[in-house]
Coordinates of C-alpha atoms in Angstrom, one line a residue:
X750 CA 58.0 66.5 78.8
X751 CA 60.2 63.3 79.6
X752 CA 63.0 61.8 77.4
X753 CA 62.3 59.6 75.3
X754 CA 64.3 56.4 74.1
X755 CA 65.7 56.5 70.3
X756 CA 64.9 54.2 68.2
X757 CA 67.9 52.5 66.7
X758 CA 68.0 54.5 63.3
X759 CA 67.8 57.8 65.5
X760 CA 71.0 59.8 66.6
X761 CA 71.3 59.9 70.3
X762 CA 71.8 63.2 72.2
X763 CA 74.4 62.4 74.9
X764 CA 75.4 65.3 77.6
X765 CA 79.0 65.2 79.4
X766 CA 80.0 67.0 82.1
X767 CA 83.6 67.6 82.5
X768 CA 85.5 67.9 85.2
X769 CA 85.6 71.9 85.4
X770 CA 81.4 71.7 85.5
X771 CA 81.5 73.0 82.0
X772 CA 78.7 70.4 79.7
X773 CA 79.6 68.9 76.1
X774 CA 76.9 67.9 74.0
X775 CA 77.6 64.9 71.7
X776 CA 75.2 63.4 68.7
X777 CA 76.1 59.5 68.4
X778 CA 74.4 58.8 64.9
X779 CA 76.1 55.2 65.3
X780 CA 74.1 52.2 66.5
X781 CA 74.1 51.9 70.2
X782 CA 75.0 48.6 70.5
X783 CA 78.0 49.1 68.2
X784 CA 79.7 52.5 70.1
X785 CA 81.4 52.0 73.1
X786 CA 81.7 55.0 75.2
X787 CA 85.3 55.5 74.6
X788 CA 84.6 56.5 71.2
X789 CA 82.4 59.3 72.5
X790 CA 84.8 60.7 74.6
X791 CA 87.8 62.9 74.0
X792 CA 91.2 62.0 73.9
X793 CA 92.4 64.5 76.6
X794 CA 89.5 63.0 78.7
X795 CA 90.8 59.2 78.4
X796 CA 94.1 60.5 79.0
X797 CA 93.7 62.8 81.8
X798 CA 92.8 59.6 84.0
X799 CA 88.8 61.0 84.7
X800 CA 86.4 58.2 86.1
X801 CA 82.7 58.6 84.2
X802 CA 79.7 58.4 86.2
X803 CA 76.4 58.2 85.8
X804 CA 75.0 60.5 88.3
X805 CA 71.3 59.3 88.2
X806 CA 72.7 56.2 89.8
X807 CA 76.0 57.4 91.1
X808 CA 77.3 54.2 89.7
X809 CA 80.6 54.3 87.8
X810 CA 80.4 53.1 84.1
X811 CA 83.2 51.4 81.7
X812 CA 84.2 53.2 78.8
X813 CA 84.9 49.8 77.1
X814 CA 81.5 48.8 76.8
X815 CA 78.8 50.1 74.4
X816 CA 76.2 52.0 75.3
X817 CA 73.2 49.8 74.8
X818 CA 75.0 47.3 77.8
X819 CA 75.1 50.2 79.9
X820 CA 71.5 51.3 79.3
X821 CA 72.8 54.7 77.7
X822 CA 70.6 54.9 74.6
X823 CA 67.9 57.9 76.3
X824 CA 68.1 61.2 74.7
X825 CA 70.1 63.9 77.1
X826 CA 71.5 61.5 79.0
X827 CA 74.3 62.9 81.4
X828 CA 77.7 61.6 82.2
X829 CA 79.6 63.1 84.2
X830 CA 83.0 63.2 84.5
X831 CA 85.1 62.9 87.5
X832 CA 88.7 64.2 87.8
X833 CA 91.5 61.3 89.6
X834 CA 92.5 61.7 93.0
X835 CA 95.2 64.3 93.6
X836 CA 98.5 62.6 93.8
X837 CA 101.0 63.6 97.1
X838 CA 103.0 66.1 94.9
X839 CA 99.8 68.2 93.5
X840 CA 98.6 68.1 97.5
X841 CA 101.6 70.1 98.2
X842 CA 101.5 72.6 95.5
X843 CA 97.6 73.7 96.9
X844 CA 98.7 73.5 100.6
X845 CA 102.0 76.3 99.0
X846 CA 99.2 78.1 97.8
X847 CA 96.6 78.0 100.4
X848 CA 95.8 82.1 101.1
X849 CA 96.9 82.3 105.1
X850 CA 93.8 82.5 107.2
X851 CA 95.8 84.9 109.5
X852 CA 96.4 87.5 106.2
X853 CA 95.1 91.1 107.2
X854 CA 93.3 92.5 104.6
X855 CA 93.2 96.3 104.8
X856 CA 90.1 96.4 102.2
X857 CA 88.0 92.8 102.5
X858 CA 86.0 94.3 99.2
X859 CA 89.2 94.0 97.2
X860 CA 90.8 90.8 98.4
X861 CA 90.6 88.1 96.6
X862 CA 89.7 84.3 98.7
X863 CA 91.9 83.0 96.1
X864 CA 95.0 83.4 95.0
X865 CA 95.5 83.4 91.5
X866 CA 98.3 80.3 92.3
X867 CA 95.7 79.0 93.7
X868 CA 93.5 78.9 90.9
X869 CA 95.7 78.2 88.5
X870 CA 96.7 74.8 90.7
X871 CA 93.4 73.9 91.1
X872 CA 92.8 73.7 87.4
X873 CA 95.8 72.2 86.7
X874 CA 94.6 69.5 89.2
X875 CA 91.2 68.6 87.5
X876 CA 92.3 68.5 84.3
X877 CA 96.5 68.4 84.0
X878 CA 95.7 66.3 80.6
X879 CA 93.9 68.8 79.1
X880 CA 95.3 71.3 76.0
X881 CA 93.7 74.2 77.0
X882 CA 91.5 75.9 79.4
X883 CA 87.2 75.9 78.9
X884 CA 86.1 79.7 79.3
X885 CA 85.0 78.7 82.9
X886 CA 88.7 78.4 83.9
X887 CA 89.7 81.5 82.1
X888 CA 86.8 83.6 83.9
X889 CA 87.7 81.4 87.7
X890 CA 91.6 82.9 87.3
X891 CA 90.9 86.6 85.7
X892 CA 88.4 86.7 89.0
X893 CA 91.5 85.7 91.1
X894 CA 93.8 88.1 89.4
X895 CA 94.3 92.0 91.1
X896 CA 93.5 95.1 89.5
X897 CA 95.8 98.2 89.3
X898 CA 95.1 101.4 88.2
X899 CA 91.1 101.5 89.8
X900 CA 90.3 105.0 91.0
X901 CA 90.8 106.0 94.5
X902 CA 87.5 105.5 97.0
X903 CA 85.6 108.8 97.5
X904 CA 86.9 109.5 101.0
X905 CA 90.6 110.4 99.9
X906 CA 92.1 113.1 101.8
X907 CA 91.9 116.5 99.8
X908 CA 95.0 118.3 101.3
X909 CA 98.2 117.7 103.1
X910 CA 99.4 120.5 106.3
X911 CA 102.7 120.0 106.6
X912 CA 104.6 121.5 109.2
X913 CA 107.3 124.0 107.9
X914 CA 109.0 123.6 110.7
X915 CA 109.5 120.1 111.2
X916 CA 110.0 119.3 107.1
X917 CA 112.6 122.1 107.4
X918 CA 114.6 120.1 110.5
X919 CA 113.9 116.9 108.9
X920 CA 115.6 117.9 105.6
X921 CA 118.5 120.0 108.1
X922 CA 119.0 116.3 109.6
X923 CA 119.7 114.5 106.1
X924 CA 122.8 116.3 106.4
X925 CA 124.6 115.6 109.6
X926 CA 128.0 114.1 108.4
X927 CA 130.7 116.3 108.6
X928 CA 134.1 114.5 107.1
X929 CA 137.4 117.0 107.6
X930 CA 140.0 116.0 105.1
X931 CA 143.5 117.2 104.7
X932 CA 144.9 117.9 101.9
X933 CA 148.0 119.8 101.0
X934 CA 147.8 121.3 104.3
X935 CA 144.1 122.3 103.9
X936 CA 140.9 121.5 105.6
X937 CA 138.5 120.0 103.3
X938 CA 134.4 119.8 105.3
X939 CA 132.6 117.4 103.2
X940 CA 128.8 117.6 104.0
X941 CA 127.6 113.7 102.9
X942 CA 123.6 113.4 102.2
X943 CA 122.1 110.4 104.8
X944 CA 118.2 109.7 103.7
X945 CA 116.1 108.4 106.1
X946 CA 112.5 108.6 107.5
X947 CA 110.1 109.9 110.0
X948 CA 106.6 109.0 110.8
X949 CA 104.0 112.1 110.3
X950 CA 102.0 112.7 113.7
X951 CA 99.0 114.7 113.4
X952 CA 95.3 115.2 113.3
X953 CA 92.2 114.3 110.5
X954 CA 89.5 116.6 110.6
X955 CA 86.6 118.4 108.3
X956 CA 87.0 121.4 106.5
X957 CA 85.0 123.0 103.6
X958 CA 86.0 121.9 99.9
X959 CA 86.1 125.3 98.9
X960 CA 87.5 127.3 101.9
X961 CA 88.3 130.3 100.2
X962 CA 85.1 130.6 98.8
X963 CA 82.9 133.7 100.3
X964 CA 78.9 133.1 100.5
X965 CA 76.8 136.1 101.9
X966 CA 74.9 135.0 104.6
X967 CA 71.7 136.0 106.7
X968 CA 70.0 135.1 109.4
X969 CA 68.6 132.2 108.3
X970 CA 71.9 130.7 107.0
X971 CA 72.7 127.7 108.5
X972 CA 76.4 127.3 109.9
X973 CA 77.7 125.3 107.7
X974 CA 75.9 127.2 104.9
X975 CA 75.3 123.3 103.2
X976 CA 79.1 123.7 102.1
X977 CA 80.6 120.3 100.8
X978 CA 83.3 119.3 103.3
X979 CA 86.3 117.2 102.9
X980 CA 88.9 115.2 104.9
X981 CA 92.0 117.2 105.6
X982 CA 95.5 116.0 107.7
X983 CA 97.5 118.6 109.7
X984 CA 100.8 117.4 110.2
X985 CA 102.0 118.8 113.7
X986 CA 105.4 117.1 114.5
X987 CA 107.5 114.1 113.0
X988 CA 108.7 111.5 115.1
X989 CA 112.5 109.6 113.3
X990 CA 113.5 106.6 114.8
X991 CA 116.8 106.3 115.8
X992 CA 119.7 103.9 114.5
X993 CA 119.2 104.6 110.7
X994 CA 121.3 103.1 108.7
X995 CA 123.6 105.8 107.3
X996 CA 125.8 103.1 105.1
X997 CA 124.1 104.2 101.6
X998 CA 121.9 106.7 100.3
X999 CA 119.1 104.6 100.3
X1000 CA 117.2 105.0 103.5
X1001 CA 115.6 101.9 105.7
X1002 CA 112.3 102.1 106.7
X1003 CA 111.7 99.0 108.6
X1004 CA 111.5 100.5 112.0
X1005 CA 108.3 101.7 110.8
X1006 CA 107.0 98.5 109.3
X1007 CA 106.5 97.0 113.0
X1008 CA 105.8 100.5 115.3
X1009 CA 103.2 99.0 117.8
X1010 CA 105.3 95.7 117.9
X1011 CA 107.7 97.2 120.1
X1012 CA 108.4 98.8 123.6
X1013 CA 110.3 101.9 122.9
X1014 CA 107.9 102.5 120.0
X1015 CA 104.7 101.7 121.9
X1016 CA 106.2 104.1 124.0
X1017 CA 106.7 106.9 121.9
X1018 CA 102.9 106.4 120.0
X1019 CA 101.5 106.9 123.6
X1020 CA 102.8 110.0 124.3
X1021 CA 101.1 111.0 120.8
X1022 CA 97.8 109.8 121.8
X1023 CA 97.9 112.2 124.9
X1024 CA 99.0 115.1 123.1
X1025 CA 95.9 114.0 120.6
X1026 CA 98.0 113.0 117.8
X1027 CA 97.7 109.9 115.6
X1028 CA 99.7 108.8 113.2
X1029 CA 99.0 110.6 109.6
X1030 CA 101.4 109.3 107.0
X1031 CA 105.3 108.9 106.9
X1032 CA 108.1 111.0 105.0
X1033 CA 111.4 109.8 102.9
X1034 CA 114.1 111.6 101.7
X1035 CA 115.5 110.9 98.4
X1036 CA 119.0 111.6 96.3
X1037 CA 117.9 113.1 93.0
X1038 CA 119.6 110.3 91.5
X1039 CA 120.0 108.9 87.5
X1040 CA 117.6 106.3 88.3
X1041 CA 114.6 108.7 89.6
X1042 CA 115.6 111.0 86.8
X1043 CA 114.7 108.5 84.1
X1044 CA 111.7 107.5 85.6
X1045 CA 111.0 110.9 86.1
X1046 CA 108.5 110.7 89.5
X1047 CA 110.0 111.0 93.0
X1048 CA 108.0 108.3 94.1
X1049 CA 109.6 104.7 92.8
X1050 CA 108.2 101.2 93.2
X1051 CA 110.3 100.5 96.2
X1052 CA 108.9 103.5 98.3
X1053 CA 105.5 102.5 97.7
X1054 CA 106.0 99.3 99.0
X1055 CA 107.4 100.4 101.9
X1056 CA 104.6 103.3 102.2
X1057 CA 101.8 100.7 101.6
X1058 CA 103.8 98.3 104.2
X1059 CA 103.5 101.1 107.4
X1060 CA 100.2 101.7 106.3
X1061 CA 98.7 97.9 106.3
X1062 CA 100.2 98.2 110.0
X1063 CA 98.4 101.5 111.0
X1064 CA 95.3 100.2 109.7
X1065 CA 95.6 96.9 111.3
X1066 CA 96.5 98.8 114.8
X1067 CA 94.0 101.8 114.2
X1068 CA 91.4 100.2 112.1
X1069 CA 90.6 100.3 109.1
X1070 CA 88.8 103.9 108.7
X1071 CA 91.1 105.4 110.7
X1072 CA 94.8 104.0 109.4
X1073 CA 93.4 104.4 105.7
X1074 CA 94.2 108.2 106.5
X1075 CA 97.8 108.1 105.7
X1076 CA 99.7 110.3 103.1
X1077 CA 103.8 109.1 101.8
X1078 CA 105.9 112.9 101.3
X1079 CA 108.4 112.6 98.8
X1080 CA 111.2 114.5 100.0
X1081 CA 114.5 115.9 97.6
X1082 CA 117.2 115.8 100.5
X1083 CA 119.1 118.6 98.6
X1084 CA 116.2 121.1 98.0
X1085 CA 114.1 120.0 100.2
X1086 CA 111.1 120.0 97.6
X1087 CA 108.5 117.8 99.3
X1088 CA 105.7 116.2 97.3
X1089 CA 102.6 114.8 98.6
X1090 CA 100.7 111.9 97.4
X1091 CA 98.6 108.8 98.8
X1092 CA 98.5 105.4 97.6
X1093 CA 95.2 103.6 96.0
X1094 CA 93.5 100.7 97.7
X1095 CA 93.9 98.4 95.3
X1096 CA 98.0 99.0 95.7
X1097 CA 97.8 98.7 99.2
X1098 CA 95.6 95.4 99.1
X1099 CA 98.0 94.0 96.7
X1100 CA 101.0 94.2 98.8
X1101 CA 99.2 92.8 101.9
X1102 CA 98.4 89.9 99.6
X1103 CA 102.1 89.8 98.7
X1104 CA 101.0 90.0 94.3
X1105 CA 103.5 92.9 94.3
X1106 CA 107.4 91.9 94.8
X1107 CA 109.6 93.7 96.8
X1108 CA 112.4 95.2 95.7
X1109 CA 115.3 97.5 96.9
X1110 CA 116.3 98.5 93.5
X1111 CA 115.5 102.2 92.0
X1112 CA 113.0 101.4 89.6
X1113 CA 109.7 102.2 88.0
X1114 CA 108.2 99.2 87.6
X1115 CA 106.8 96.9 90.0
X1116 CA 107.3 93.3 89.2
X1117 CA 104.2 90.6 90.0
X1118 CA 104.8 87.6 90.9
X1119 CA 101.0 86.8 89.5
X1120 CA 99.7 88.5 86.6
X1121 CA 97.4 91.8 87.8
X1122 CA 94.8 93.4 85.5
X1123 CA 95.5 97.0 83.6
X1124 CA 93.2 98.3 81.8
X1125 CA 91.8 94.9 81.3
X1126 CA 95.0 93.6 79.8
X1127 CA 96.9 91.2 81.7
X1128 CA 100.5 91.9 82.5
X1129 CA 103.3 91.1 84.9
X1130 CA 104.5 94.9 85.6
X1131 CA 103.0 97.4 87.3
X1132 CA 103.7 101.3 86.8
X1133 CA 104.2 103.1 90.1
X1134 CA 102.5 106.4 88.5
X1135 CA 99.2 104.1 88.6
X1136 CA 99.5 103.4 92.3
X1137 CA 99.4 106.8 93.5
X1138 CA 96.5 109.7 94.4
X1139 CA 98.1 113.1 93.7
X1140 CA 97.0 115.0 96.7
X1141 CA 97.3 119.2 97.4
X1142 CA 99.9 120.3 100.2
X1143 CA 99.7 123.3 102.0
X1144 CA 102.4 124.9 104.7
X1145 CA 101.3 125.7 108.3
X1146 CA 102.8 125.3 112.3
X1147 CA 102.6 122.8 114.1
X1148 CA 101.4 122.6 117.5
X1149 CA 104.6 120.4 119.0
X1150 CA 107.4 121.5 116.4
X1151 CA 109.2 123.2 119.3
X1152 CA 111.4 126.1 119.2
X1153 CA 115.0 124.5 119.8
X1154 CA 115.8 123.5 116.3
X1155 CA 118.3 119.9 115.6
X1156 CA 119.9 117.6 117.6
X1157 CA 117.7 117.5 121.1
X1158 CA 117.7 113.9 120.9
X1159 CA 121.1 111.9 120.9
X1160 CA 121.4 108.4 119.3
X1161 CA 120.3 106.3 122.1
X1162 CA 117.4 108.2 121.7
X1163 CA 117.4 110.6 125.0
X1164 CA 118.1 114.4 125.3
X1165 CA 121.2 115.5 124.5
X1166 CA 123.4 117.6 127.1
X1167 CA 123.1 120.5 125.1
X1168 CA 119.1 120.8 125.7
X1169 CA 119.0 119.8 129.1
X1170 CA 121.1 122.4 129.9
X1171 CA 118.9 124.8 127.6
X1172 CA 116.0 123.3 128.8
X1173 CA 116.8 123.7 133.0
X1174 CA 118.1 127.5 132.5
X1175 CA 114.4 128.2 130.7
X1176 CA 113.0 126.4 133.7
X1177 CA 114.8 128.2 136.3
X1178 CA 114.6 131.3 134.6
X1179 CA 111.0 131.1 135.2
X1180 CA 110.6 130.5 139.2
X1181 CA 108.4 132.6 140.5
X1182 CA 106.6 134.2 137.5
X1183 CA 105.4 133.2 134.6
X1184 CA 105.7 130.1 132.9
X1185 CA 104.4 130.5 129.4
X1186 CA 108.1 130.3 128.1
X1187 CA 108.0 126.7 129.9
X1188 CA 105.6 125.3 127.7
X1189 CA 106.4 127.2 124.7
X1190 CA 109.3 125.5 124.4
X1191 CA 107.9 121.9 125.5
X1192 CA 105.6 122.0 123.0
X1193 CA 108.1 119.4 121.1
X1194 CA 107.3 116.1 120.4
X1195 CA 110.8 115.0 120.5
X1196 CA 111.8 116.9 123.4
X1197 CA 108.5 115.3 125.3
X1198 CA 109.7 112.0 124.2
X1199 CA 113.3 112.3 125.1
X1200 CA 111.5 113.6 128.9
X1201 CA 110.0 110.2 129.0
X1202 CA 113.0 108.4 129.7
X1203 CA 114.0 110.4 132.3
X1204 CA 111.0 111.5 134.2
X1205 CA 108.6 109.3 136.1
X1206 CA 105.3 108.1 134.7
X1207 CA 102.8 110.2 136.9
X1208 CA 105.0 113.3 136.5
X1209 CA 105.1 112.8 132.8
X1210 CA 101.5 112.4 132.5
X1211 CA 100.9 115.3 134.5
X1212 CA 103.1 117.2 132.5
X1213 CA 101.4 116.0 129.3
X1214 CA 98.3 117.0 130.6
X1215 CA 99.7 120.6 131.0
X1216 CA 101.2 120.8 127.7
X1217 CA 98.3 119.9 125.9
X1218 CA 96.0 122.6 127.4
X1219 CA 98.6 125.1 126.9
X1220 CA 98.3 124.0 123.2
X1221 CA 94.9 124.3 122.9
X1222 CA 95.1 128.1 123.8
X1223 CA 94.6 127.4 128.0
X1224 CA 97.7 129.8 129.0
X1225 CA 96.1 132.1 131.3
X1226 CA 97.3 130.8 135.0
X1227 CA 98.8 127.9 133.7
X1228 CA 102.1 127.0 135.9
X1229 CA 103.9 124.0 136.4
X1230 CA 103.9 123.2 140.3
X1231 CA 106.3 123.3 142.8
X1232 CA 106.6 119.6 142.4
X1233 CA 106.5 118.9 138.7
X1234 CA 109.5 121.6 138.7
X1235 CA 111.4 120.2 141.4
X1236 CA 111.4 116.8 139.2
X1237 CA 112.3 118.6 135.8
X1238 CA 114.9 120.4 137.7
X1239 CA 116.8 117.1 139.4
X1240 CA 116.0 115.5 136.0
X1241 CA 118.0 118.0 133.9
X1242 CA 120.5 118.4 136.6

């Protein structure tokens, strides 16, 4: 049915669309020819500095005259309002809040395409006159706004293998300053706690839910018996980089922010990929301080950031599937309780968008910079509890713990005179029969690393090569070679 013109007696139905796309309807009971449009429109919409159009026509109209001189008298008649051009200041507020096109997002379904700055600048923009917001700009910035506390994806590691070995020398290592004072003629050894980190190498595979579970089985069982399987992580060495600050008793994990980035790094990854490791999660020590006593959790705003920080960069180097299998270990430096946890993708896609601040305070809270979603409520903090996936740990051995305990690597990051000199009298030891001793003890991440810098690259692959069979169980008739011996020897020499 078409519109039909009012007669002069008859209210008209007018329809205004403001600049936000959200449409007013207005009844003008007042003769046409007597109403200009300016008394039809708002004050906020005179003031805001909006041009009205009539879109039928796309020809601009003049609020000053009345609507019977600008033909305006149909019933649902639409005028829409158009929003000023941005001035040179509001330009640079939008290009501050632009998202960067070069941004990794570790989980696309999560990240927003607009910030809530953004948003906010943007409405600010079209309608900086107005009093309040139309429920179109409220839904527009709660889309643009994070959520925190969603539950973890259904592919979440179920359990944690840490090597007892390795936690044990890594929690040895946080206390490796010796001070001797003097003091009325006595000799005082101070012990001083150092925290630092270490980057878990290890392996992801299946394993049954339940694997203590029992079923009787026949001959028509299958193999897997239809058993639910999970993801697991076996933690077989840790890799600490060297140079860590030793100042305070807050440790620095940049070094791990940026591991692919750089040569010596690149380096040491490698040699992980050929022993068939990858990199599984990272590991912190902590002082059981006041400030993690009040918060009561080991695991504080600052080490998530950090934790969700290494991670973005695994799965950015790894992919996405792959690097999202990453665990943080909690570790008390003075008891050497370890906790295992991993972080929720909504956490870790806020940080890579840069919502959550960091911080290199002791707290709780995280602090947002835009307001996140909880529970539907909006707020500008952030409890770390929220952030984390408790996850179960269990002890085991891993394959390249090695055998020759602390201190094979010196602070420049080779081997240390002591295990050369170990290592060579193993070696030589050896000649001539067998050589399972060899490769027991070069099952050692760190000692294979600190091997690299001294041993050519054919020779070290070679040796890598051996190593890693002798791992997997291949120790019958497994010897080094007359020449791969003669180059450990001069080496070590």
């Amino acid at each position: 049915m078409g519109l039909l013109n009012a007669s002069s007696s008859s209210p008209i139905l007018l329809r205004i669309r403001q600049s936000d796309g959200s449409v007013r309807r207005v009844l003008v009971s007042s003769p046409p020819d007597s109403t200009p449009l300016s008394t039809i429109l708002l004050p906020d919409e005179l003031e805001s500095g909006c041009k009205a159009v009539l879109p039928a026509t796309s020809s601009d109209l003049d609020v000053s005259k009345t609507l019977s001189e600008m033909n305006l008298v149909r019933n649902g008649t639409l005028i829409a309002l158009q929003p000023p051009p941005l001035s040179a200041e509001q330009k640079d507020k939008l290009k501050s809040t632009t998202t960067t096109k070069d941004r990794f997002d570790p989980y696309p379904d999560l990240a927003k395409r607009t910030s809530y700055r953004r948003a906010k600048a943007l409405i600010s923009a079209r309608g900086s006159a107005r009093r309040s917001m139309s429920y179109a700009d409220v839904e527009k910035l709660q889309a643009a706004m994070q959520q925190s506390g969603t539950e973890q994806k259904s592919d979440a590691l179920k359990r944690i293998y840490m090597c007892v070995e390795s936690a044990d020398r890594f929690k040895t290592g946080c206390q490796v300053v010796n001070k001797s004072k003097k003091k009325q003629g006595k000799t005082k050894q101070e012990t001083n706690v150092v925290n630092k980190v270490g980057l878990l190498l290890g392996t992801v595979h299946k394993e049954r839910v339940d694997k203590d579970s029992i079923k009787a089985r026949t001959s028509l069982s299958t193999t897997t018996e239809s058993a639910k399987m999970c993801d697991v992580v076996k933690v077989h060495a840790i890799w600490e980089p060297t140079a860590q600050s030793s100042s305070t008793n807050i440790y620095n994990a940049e070094k791990l922010y940026s591991c692919f980035d750089t040569a010596k790094s690149k380096r040491i990854l490698k040699v992980a990929k050929q022993l068939g490791l990858q990199p599984v999660g990272w590991i912190y020590s902590y002082t059981d301080n006041n400030a993690r006593q009040d918060a009561e959790v080991p695991t504080l705003s600052r080490d998530i950031w950090a934790g969700a920080k290494i991670q973005v960069h695994m799965m950015k180097h790894l992919g996405r599937e792959k690097g999202a299998k990453f665990v943080t270990l909690a570790m008390d430096s003075s008891m050497g309780a370890t906790e295992g946890f991993q972080l929720s993708d909504s956490v870790i896609q806020m940080i890579s968008e840069e919502v959550l601040e960091d911080t290199d305070k002791e707290e709780r809270y995280f602090t947002t910079q835009d307001p996140v979603l909880v529970d539907g409520k909006e707020t500008h903090e952030v409890d770390s509890v929220l952030c984390l996936v408790n996850t179960a740990m269990l002890s085991h051995i891993g394959k390249f713990s090695g055998k020759l305990g602390n201190n094979i690597i010196g602070k420049g990051g080779g081997l240390t005179a002591k295990t050369k000199s170990r290592l060579l009298s193993i070696i030589q030891a050896a000649k001539g029969g067998n050589d399972n001793d060899v490769f027991d003890t070069l099952c050692d991440f760190n000692l294979l690393c600190g091997l690299d810098k001294i041993v050519g690259k054919n020779e070290m692959n070679e040796l890598i090569e051996l190593v890693t069979k002798y791992s997997k169980g291949h120790k019958r008739g497994l010897k080094l070679g007359q020449h791969l011996r003669l180059v450990l020897e001069s080496a070590l020499a």
